[in-house]
Coordinates of C-alpha atoms in Angstrom, one line a residue:
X1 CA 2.4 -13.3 -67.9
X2 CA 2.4 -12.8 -64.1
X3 CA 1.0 -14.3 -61.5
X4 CA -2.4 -12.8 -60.1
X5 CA -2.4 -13.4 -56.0
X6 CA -6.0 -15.0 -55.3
X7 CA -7.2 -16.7 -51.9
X8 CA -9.3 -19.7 -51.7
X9 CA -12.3 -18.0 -51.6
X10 CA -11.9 -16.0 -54.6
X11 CA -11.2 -18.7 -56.9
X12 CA -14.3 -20.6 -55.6
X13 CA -16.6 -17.3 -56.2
X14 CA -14.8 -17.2 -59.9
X15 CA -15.3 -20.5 -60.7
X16 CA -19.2 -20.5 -59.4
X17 CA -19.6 -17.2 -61.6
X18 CA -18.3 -19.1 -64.6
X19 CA -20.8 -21.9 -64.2
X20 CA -23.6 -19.8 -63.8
X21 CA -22.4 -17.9 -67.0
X22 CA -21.9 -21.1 -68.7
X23 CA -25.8 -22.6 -67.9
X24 CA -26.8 -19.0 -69.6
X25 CA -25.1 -19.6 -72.9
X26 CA -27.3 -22.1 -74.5
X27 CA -30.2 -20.5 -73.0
X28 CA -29.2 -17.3 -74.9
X29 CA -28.7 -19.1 -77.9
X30 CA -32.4 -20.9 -77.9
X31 CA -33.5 -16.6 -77.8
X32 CA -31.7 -15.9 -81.0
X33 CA -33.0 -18.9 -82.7
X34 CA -36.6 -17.9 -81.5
X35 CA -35.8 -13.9 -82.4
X36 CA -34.9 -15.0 -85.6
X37 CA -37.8 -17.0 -86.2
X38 CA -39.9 -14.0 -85.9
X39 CA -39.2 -12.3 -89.0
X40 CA -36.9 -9.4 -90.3
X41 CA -33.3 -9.0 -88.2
X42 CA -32.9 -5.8 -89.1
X43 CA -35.8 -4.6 -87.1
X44 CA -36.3 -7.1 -84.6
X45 CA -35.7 -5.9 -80.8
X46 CA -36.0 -9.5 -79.5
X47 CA -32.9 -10.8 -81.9
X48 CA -31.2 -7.3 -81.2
X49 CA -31.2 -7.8 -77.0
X50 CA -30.4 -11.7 -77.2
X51 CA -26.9 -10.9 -79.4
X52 CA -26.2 -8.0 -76.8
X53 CA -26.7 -10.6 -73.8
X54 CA -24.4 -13.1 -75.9
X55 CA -21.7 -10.7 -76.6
X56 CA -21.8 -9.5 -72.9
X57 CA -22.2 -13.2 -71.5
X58 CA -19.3 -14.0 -73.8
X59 CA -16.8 -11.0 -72.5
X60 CA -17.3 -11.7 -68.8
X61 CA -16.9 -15.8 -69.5
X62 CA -13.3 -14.6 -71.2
X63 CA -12.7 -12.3 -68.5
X64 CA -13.0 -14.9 -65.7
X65 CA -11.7 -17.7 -67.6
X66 CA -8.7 -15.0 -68.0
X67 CA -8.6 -14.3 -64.3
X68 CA -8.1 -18.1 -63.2
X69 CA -5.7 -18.4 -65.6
X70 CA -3.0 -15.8 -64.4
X71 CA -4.3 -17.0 -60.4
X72 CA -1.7 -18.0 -57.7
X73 CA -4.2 -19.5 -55.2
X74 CA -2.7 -19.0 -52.2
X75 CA -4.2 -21.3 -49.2
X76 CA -3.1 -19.6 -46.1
X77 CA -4.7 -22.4 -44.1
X78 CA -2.1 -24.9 -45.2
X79 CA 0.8 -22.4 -43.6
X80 CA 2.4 -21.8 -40.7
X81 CA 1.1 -18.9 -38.4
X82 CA 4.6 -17.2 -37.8
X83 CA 2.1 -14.3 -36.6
X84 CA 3.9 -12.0 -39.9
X85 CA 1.3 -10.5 -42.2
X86 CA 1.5 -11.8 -46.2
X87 CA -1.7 -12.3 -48.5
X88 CA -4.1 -14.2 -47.0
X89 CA -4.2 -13.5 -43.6
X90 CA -6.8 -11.7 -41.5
X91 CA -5.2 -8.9 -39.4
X92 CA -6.6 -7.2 -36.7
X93 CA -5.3 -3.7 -35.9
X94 CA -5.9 -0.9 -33.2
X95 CA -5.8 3.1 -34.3
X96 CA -2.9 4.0 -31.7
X97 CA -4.7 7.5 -31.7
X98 CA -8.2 6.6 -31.3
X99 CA -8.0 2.9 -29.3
X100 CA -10.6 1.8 -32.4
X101 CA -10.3 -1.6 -33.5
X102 CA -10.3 -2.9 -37.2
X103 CA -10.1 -6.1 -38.9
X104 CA -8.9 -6.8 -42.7
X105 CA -8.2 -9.9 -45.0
X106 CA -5.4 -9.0 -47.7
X107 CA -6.9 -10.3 -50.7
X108 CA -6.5 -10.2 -54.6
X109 CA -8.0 -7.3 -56.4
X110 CA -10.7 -8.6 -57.4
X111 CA -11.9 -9.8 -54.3
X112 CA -11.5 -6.6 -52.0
X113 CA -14.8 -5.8 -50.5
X114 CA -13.9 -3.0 -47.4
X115 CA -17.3 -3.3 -46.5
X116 CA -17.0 -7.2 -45.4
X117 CA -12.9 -6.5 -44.3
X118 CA -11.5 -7.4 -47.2
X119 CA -8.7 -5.0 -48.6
X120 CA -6.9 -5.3 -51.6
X121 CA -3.0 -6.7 -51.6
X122 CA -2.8 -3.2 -53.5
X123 CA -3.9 -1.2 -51.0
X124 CA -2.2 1.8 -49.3
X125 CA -2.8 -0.4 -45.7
X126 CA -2.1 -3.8 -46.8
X127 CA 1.5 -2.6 -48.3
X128 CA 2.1 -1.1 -44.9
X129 CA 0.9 -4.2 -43.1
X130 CA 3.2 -7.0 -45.3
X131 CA 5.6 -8.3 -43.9
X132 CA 5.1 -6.9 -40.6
X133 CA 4.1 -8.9 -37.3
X134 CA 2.1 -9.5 -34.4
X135 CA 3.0 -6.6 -32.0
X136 CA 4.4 -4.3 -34.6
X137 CA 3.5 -0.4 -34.8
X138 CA 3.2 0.7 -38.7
X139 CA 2.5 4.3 -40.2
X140 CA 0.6 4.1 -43.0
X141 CA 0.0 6.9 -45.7
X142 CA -3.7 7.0 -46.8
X143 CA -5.0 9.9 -48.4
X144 CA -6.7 11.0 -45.4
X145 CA -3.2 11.5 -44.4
X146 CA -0.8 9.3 -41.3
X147 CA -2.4 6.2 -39.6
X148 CA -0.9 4.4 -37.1
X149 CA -1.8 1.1 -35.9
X150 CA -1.0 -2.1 -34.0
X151 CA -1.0 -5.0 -35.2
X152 CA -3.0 -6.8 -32.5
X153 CA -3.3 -10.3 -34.1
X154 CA -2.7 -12.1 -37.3
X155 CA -4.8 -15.0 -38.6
X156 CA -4.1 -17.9 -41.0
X157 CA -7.4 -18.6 -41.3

């Protein structure tokens, strides 16, 4: 089984989900018991939705509980800014062509967000960007076709 990448972060937001899922289990279970107590199962909407929320509650606690089992948390805090991009690290990048500036985390998967600059370690720009440094050029292929950047500043933060 391989290792899944995961920052800091992303484990903490796993491991809150879990608990939240976790408080809604026995909750689910007193709804069944009270759906049952109202009579025939085979016709009984109440009993019917509470063993779809169970068996849906139950699929994403495995799924997590999966996740944080295959996670390498990596703590780029703890490291050494040699200003070269790996996972965890915030980058910020210029367009070469249009002087625009953008900034991304490389995270895990599961945690990629582009919205709040978080790309996935999976990405088309973060496999561009690893391994590079601070004051770098890199072409990236995204399928909006050739990007170029500069790598303006990288962050173990």
């Amino acid at each position: 089984m391989d290792k899944v990448p995961m920052t800091v972060s992303g484990e903490k937001k796993l491991r809150e989900e879990l608990d939240v899922l976790m408080k809604r289990r026995p909750i689910i279970s007193q709804a069944i018991g009270e759906a049952r107590e109202l009579g025939d199962l085979k016709e009984n909407a109440e009993y019917h939705a509470a063993r779809e929320e169970q068996g849906i509650c139950e699929a994403q606690i495995r799924d997590i509980e999966y996740k944080l089992s295959v996670a390498q948390v990596i703590d780029v805090t703890k490291m050494t800014n040699t200003g070269k991009v790996i996972f965890g690290t915030t980058v910020h990048l210029i367009d070469v062509e249009t002087e625009d500036e953008v900034t991304y985390q490389i995270v895990g998967d599961d945690e990629a967000n582009i919205k709040a600059g978080r790309i996935s370690v999976n990405s088309p720009i973060a496999r561009g960007l690893i391994g590079k440094e601070e004051g770098d050029e890199v072409v990236i292929s995204t399928p909006g076709g050739q990007k170029e950047f500069e790598i303006e500043k990288v962050e173990y933060i």
